[in-house]
mmCIF file of C-alpha atoms in Angstrom:
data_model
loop_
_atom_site.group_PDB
_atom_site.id
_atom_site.type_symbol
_atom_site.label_atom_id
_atom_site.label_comp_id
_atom_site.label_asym_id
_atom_site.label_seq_id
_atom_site.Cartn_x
_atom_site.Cartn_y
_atom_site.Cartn_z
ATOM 1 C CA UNK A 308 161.207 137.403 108.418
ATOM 2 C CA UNK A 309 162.251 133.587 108.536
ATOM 3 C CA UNK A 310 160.175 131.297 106.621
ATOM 4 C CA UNK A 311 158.655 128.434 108.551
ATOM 5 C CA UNK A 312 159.088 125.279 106.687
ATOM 6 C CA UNK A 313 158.243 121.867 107.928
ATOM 7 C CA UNK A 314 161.036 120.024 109.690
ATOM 8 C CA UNK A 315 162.890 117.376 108.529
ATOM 9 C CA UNK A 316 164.645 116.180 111.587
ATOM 10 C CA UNK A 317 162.856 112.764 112.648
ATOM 11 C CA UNK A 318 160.954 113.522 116.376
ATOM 12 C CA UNK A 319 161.863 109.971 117.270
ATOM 13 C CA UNK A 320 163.837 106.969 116.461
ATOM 14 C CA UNK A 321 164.511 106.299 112.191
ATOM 15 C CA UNK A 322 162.700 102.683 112.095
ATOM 16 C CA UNK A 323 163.498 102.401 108.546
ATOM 17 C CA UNK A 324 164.983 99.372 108.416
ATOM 18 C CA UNK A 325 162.678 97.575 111.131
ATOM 19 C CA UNK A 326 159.932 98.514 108.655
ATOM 20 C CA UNK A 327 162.066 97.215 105.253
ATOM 21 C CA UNK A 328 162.807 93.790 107.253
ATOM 22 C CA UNK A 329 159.032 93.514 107.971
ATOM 23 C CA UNK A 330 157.567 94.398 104.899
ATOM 24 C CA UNK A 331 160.141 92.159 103.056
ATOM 25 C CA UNK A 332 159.084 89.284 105.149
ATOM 26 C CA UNK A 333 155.049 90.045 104.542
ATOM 27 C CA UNK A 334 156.123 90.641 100.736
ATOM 28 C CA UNK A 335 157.585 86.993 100.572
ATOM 29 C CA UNK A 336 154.432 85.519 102.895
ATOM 30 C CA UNK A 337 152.112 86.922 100.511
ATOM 31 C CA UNK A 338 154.030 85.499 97.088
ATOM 32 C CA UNK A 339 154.411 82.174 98.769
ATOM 33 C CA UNK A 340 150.778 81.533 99.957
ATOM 34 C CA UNK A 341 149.969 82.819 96.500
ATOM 35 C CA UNK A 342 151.720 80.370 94.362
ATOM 36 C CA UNK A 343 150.516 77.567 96.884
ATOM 37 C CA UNK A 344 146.804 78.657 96.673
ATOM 38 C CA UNK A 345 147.657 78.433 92.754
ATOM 39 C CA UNK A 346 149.344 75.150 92.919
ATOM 40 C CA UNK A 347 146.137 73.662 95.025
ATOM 41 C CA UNK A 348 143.260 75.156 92.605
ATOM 42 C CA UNK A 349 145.147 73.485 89.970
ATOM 43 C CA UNK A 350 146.475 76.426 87.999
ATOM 44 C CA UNK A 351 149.824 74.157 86.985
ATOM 45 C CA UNK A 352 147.929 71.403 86.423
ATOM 46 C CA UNK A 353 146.154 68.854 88.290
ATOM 47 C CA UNK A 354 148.663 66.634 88.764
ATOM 48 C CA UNK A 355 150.868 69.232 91.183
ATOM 49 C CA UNK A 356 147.876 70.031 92.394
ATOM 50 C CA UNK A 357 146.717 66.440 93.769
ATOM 51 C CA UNK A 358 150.992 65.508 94.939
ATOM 52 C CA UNK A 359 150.667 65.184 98.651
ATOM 53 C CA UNK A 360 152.199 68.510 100.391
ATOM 54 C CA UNK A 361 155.481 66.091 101.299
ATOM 55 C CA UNK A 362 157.176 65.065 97.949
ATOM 56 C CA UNK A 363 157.803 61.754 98.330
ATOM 57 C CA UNK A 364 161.229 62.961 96.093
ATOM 58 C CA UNK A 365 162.052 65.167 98.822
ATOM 59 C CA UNK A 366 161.122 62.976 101.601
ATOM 60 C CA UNK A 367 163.000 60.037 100.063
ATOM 61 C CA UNK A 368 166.076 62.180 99.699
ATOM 62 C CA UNK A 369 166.088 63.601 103.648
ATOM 63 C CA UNK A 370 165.726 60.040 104.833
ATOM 64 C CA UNK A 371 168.602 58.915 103.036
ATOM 65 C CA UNK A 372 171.140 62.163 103.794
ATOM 66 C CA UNK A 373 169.636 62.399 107.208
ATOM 67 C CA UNK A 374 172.970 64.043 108.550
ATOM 68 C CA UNK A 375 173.154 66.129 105.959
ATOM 69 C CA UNK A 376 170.051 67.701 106.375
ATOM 70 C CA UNK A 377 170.401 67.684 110.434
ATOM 71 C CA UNK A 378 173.524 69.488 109.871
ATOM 72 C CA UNK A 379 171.952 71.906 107.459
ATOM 73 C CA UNK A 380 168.566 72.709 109.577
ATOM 74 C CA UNK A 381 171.057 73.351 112.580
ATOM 75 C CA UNK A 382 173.014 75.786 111.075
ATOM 76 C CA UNK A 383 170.291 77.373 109.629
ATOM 77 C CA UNK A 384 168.490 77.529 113.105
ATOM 78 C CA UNK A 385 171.476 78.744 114.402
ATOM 79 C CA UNK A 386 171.757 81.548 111.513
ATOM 80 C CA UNK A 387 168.498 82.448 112.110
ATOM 81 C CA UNK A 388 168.406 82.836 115.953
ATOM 82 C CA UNK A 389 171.618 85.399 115.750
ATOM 83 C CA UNK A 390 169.914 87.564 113.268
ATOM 84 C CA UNK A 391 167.135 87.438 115.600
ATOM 85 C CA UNK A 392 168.843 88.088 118.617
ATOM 86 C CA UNK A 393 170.937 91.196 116.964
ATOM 87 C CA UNK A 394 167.799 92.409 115.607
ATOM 88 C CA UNK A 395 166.734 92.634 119.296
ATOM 89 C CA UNK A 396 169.509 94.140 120.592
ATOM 90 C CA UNK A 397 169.561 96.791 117.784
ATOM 91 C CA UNK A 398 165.862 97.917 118.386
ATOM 92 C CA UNK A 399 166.456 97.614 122.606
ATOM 93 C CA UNK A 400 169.626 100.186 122.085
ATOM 94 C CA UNK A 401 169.297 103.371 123.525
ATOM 95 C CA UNK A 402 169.473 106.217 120.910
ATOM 96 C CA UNK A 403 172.650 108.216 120.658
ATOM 97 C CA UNK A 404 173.105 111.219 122.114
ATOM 98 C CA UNK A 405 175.925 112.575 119.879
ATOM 99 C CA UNK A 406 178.465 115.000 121.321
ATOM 100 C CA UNK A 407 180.053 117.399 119.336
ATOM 101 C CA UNK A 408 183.736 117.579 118.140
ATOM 102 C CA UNK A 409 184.558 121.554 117.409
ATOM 103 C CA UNK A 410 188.076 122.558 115.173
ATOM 104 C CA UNK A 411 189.308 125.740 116.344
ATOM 105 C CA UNK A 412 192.623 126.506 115.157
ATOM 106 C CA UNK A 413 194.944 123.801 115.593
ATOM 107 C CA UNK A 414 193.577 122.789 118.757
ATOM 108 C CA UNK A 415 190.021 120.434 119.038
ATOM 109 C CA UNK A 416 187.144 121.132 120.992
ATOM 110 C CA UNK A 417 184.383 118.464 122.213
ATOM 111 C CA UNK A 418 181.057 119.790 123.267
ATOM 112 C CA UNK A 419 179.277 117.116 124.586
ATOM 113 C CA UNK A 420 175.757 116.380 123.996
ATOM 114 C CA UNK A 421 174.375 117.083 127.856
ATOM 115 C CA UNK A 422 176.063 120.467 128.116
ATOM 116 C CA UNK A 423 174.431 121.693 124.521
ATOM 117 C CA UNK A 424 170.917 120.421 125.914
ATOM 118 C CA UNK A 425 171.329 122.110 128.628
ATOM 119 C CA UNK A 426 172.548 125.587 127.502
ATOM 120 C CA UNK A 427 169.835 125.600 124.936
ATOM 121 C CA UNK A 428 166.898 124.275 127.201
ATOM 122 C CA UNK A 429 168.077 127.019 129.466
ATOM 123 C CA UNK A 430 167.933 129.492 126.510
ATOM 124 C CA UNK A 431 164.457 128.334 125.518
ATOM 125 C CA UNK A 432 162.754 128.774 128.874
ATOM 126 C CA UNK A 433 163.625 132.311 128.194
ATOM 127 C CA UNK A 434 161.611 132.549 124.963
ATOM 128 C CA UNK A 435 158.012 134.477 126.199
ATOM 129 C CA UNK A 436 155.394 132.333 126.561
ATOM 130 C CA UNK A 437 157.317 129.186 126.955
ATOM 131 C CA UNK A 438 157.061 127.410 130.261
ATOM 132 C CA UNK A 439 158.999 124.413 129.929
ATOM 133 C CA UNK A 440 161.458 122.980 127.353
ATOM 134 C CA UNK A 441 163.385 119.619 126.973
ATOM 135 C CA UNK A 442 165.908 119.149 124.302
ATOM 136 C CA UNK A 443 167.669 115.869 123.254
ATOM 137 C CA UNK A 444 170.639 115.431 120.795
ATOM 138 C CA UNK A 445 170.101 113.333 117.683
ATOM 139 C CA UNK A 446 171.655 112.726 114.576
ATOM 140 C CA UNK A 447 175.427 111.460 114.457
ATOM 141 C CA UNK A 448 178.545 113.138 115.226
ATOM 142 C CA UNK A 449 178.817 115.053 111.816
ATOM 143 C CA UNK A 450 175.384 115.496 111.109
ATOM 144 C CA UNK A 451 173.820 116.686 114.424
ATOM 145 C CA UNK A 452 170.362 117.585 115.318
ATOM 146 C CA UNK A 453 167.883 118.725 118.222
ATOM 147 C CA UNK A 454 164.463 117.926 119.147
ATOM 148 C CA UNK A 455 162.517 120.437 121.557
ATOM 149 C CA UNK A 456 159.683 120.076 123.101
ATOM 150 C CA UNK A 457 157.911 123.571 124.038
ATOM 151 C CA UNK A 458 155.188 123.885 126.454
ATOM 152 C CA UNK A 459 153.342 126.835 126.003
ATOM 153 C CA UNK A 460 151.422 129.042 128.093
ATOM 154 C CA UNK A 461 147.611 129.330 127.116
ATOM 155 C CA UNK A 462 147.281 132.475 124.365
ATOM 156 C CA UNK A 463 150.980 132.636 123.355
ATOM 157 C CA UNK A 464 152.036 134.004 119.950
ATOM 158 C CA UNK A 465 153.225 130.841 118.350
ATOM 159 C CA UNK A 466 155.039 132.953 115.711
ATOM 160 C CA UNK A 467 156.203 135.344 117.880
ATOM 161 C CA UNK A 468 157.762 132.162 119.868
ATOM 162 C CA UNK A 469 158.959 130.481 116.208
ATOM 163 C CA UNK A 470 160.744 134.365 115.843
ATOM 164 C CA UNK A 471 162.598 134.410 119.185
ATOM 165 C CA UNK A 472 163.344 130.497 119.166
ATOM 166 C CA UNK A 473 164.888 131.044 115.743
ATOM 167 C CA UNK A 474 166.937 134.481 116.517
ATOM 168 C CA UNK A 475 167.785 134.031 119.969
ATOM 169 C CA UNK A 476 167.949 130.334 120.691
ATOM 170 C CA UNK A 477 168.282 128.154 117.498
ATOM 171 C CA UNK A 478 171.448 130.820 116.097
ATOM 172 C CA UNK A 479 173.343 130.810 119.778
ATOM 173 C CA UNK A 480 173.362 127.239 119.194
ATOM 174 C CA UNK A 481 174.250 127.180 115.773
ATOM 175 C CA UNK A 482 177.140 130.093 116.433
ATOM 176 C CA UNK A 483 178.144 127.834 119.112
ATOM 177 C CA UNK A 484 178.942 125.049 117.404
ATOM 178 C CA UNK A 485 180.228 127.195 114.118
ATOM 179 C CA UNK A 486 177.880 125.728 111.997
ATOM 180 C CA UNK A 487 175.072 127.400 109.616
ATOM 181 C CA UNK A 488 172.527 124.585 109.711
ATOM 182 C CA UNK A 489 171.489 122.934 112.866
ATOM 183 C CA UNK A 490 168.120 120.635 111.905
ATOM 184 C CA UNK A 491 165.809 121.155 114.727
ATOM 185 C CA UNK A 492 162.405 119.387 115.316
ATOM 186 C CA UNK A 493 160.148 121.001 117.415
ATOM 187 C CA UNK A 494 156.834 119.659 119.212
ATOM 188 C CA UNK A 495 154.549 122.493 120.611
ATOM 189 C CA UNK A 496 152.290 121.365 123.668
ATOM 190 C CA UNK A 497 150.145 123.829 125.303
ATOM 191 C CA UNK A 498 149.602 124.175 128.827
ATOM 192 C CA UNK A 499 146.416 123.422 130.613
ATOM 193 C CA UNK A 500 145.231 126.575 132.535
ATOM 194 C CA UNK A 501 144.743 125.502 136.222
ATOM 195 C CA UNK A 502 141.122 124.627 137.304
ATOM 196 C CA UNK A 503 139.304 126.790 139.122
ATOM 197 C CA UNK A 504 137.122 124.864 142.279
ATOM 198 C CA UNK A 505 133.665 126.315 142.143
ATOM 199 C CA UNK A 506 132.598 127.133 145.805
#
């Protein structure tokens, strides 16, 4: 009997590097307003801590480079509104749905992504007790992956659906596309039983 671990294959979009960006930004908020609430209570001395928020150094210094430091606050803007815009872009991007490139012999075989889906959607709706399925492709071209989505009749053998998903489904797939792993996420949702009017 196959072991049911947990899956490792994500159920949506990776956002790990939306998540490093922000918490690198609220990482460097947090230092910042800490070393200015420290320079204010007059941890450094009292002397930082009474210097008006402008140094007059600093101020002196803009006023006489004042192209310089135009110039410099452009290209920074400018620097700043590309990274922004990419980011957008980047998160906005539709997900890729990988096909598959197959070597058989000395010839090469592409399966794309919409005719796997489909083959093993078709496959799944097959599995007792399932009503519905949807599959997308994930993953990249060499590392591949699927996400299902099973809805379940009311009282259905989950394992006995896990069994048949695994032997029948999951290894026509993975036979298909001569591989031995194929990481597959799958999302259960049961079926509401049609209401019944009272009369």
């Amino acid at each position: 009997m196959t072991e049911i671990k947990p899956s490792t294959t994500p159920t949506g979009r990776g956002l790990a590097f939306e998540r490093g960006v922000v918490l690198a930004v609220a990482v460097l908020a947090v230092v910042v307003g800490a070393l200015v609430l420290l320079v204010g209570t007059g941890w450094f001395g009292l002397f930082r801590a009474q210097r008006p928020l402008a140094d007059p150094i600093l101020v002196e210094w803009l006023s006489g480079h004042a192209r310089l430091a135009l110039a410099v606050a452009a290209v920074l803007g400018v620097v700043l509104f590309v990274l922004g815009l990419w980011w957008v872009v980047r998160a906005l991007r539709p997900e890729s749905r990988p096909d598959v490139r197959l070597e058989r012999g000395s010839g090469e075989l592409t399966v794309t992504a919409a005719a796997l889906t489909e083959a093993v959607r078709a496959d799944a709706e097959q599995v007792t007790g399932v009503n519905r399925a949807r599959v997308r492709m994930a993953g990249d071209e060499r590392r591949p992956s699927l996400r299902l989505t099973l809805s379940l009749q009311e009282g259905t053998n989950v394992r006995q659906v896990w069994e048949e998903l695994d032997g029948k489904v999951l290894s026509r797939a993975r036979e298909a596309l001569g591989t031995e792993t194929l990481p597959t996420a799958i999302r259960l949702e049961l079926d509401r039983a049609p209401r019944q009017r009272v009369r």
